[in-house]
Coordinates of C-alpha atoms in Angstrom, one line a residue:
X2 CA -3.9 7.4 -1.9
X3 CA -6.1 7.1 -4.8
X4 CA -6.9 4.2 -7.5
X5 CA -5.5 6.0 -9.8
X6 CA -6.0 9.1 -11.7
X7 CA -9.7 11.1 -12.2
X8 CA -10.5 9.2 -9.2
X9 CA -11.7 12.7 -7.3
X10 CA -8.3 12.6 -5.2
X11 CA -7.7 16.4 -6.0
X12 CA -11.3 16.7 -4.2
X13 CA -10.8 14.9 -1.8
X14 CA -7.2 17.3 -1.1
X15 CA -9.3 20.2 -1.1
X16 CA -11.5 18.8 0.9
X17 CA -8.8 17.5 4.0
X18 CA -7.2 21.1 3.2
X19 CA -10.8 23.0 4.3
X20 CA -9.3 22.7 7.6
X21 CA -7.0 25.5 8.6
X22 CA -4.7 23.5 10.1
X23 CA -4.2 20.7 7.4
X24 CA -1.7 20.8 4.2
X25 CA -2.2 18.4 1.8
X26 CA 0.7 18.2 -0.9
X27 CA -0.3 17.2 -4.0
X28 CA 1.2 14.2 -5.9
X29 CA 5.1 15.7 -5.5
X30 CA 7.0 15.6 -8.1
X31 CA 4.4 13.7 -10.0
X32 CA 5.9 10.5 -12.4
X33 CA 9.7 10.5 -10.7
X34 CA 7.4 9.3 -7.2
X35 CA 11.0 9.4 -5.1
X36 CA 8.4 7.5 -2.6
X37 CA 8.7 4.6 -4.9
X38 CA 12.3 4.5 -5.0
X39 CA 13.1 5.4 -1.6
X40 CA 10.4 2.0 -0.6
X41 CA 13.0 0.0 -2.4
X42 CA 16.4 0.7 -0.8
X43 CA 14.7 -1.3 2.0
X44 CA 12.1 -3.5 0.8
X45 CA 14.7 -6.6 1.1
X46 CA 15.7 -5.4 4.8
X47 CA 14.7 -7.7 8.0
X48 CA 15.3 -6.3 11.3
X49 CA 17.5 -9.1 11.8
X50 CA 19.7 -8.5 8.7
X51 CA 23.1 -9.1 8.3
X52 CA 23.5 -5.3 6.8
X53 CA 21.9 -4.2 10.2
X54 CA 23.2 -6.1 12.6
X55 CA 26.7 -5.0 11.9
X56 CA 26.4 -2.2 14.1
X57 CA 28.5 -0.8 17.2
X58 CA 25.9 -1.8 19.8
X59 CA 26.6 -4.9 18.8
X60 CA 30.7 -5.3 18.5
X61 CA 32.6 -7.0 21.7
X62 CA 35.9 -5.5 21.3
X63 CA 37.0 -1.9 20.0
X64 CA 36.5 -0.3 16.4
X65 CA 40.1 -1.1 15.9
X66 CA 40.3 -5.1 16.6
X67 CA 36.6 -5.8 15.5
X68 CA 35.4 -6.9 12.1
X69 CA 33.7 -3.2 10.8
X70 CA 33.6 -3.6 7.2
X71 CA 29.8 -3.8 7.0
X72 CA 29.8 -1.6 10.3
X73 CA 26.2 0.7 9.9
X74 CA 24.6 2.8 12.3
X75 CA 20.9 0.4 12.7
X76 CA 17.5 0.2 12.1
X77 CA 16.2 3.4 14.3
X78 CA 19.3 5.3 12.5
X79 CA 17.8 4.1 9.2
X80 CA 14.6 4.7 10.1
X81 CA 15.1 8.5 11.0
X82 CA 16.9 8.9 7.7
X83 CA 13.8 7.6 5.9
X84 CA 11.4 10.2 8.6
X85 CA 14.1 13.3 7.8
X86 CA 13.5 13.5 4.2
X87 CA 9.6 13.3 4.3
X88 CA 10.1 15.8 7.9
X89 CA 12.2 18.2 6.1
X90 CA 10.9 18.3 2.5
X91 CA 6.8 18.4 3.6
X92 CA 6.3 18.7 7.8
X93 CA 8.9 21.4 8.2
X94 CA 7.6 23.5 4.5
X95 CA 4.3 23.3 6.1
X96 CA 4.9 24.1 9.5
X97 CA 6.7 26.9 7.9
X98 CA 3.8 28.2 6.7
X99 CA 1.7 28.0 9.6
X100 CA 0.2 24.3 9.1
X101 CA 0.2 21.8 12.0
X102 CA -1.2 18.9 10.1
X103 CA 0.2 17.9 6.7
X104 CA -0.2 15.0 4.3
X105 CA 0.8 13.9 0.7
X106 CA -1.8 12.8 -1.7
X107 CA -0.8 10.1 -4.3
X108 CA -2.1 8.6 -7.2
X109 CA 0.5 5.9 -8.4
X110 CA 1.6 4.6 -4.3
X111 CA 0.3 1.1 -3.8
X112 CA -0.9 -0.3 -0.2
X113 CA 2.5 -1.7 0.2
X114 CA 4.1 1.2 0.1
X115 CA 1.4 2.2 2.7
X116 CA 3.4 -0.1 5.1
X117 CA 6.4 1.8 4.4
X118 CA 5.3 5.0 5.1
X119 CA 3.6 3.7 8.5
X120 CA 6.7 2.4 9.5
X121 CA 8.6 6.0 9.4
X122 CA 5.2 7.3 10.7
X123 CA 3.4 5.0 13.0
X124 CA 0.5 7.3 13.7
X125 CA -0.1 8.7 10.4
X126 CA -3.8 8.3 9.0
X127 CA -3.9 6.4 5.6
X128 CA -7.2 7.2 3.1
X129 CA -7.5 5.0 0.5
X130 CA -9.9 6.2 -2.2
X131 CA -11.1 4.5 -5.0
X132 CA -13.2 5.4 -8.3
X133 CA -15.5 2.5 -10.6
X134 CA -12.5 2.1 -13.0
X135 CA -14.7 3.0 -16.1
X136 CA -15.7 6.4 -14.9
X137 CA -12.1 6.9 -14.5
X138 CA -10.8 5.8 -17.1
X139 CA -13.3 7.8 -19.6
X140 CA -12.7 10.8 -17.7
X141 CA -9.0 9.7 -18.4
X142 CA -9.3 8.6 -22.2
X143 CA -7.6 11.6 -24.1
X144 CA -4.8 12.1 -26.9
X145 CA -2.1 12.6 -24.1
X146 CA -1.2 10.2 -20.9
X147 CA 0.5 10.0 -17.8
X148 CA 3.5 7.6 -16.5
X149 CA 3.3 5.4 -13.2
X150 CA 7.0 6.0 -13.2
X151 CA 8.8 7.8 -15.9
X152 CA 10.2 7.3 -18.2
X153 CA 9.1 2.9 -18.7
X154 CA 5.5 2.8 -17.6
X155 CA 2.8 5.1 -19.5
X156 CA -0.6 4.6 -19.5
X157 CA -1.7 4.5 -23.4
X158 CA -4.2 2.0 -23.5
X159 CA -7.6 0.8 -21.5
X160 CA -5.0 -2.6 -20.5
X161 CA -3.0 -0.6 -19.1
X162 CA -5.3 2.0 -17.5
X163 CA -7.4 -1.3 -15.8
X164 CA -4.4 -2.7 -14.8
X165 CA -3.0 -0.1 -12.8
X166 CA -6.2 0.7 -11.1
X167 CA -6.4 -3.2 -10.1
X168 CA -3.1 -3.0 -8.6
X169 CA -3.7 -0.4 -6.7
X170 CA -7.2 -1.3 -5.6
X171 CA -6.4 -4.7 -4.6
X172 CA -3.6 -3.6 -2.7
X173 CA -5.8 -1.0 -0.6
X174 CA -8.5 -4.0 -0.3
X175 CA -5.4 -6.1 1.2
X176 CA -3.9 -3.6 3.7
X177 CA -6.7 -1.6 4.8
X178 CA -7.6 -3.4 8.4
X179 CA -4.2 -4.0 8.9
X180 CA -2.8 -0.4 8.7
X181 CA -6.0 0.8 9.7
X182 CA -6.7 3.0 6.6
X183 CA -10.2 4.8 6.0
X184 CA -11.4 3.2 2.2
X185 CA -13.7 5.4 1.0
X186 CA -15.3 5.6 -2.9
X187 CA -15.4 8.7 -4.6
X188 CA -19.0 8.5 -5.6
X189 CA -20.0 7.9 -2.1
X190 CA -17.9 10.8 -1.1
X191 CA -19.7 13.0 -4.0
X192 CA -23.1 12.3 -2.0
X193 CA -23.3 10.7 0.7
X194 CA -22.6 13.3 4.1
X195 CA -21.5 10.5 6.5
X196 CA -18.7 10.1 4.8
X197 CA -17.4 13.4 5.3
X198 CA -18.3 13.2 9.1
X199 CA -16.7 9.6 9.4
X200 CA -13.4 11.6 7.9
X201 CA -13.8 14.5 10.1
X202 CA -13.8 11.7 12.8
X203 CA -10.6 9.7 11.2
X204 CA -8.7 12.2 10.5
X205 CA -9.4 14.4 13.7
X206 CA -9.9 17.5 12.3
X207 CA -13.3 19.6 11.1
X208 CA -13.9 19.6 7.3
X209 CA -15.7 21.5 5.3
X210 CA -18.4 20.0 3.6
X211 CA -19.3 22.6 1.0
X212 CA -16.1 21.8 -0.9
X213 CA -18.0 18.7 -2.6
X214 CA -20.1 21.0 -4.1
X215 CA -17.4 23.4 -5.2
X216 CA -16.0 22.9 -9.1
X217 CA -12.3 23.6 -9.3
X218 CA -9.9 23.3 -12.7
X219 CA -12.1 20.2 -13.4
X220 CA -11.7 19.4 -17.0
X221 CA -14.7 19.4 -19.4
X222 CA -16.7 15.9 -20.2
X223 CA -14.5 13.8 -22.4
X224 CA -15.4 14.2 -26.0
X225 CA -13.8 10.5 -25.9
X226 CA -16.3 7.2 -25.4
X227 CA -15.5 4.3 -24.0
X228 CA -16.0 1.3 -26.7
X229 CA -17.3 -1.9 -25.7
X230 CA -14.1 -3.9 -26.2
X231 CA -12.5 -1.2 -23.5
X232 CA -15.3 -2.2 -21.5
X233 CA -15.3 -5.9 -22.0
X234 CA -11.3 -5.2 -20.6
X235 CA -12.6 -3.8 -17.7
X236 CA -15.0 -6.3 -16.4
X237 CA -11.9 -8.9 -17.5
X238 CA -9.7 -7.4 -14.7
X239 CA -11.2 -5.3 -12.3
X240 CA -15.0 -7.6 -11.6
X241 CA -13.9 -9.3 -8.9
X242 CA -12.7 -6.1 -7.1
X243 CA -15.5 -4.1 -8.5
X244 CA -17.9 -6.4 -6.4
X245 CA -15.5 -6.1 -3.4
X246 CA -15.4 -2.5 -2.9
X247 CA -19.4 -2.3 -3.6
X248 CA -19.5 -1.1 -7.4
X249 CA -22.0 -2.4 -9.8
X250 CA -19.9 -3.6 -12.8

């Protein structure tokens, strides 16, 4: 999960995918993130819910002379649903193709959602990488932009741009211990070799460090420069977090 966009999270794929074993999908089906959407048809849910607790288990008489018009199947029910369309869509199409590891890379899914996708997979490893915001954003700055979410949220403007990396960032800042996720900064990652032994380590596998150094459908330096008022923007809303995660703002 990165910070963001030209935050090195295609790297960082490529690097995870160096081991034979390990598919990474990247970013499916982009701006429509069904991850977002599927989070939500739970995120008011308790275990102890009224709209879960209405299940058989839990009826005293027969089907017939029991109140059933809420009657649901439960929480592990639900939870296999939510497990059966990541399984299906991304574990089984890798397995298919000879992969025992697989992952999803994203660049718009916030810590929170994190939570949601521990919960359907409790030992899943969680990466959290993040990028100092202005280098992103003027590898970012062009004539065309992305969505968060299509088709309400795109991200025209340095605001907006510093705004969504915050979110994100702060999030992974918040969940990180708790879900025991690996936070790791790209321009660490670009230089530093622990790194890629401490994710060899996290993620169980061996990667392939020579990847770093390998250039791969990157774009060419942006012809665009960031103006000081974009940059007076960024130290209003991502300083604090910038000194957090290590950055020099």
């Amino acid at each position: 999960m990165s910070a963001g966009w030209r935050s090195g999270s295609t790297l960082l794929q490529r690097l995870i995918c160096s081991s034979d074993k390990t598919l990474l999908w990247g970013e499916p089906f982009g701006e429509f993130v069904p991850v977002h959407r599927l989070c939500r048809t739970i995120e008011s849910l308790t275990e102890d819910s009224p709209h879960l607790t209405y299940t058989c288990e839990n009826l005293e008489k027969p089907l017939a002379e029991s109140w059933i018009a809420n009657l649901n199947p439960g929480i592990d029910a639900l939870r296999r649903g939510h497990h059966g369309y990541f399984q299906s869509q991304f574990g089984d199409a890798a397995s298919e193709r000879g992969y025992t590891n697989w992952g999803i890379k994203y660049v718009r899914v916030t810590g929170y959602h994190a939570h949601y996708l521990k919960w359907i997979f409790p030992q899943c490893r969680i990466i959290y990488l993040v990028r100092n915001p202005i280098d992103a954003y003027r590898s970012y700055k062009r004539k065309s932009y992305w969505f968060t979410e299509r088709p309400d949220f795109r991200i025209d403007s340095a605001t907006k741009f510093m705004s969504h990396w915050a979110y994100l960032a702060d999030s992974f800042l918040k969940t990180a211990d708790e879900l025991d996720a690996c936070l790791v900064r790209y321009d660490q990652l670009a230089k530093d070799p622990a790194i890629i032994s401490r994710l060899s380590d996290y993620l169980d596998c061996e990667l392939d460090a020579s990847v770093i150094s390998q250039t791969i459908g990157s774009r060419k330096k942006s012809r665009f420069k960031v103006q000081p008022w974009e940059r007076w923007i960024c130290r209003r809303l991502t300083s604090t977090l910038q000194s957090a995660l290590g950055f020099n703002n």
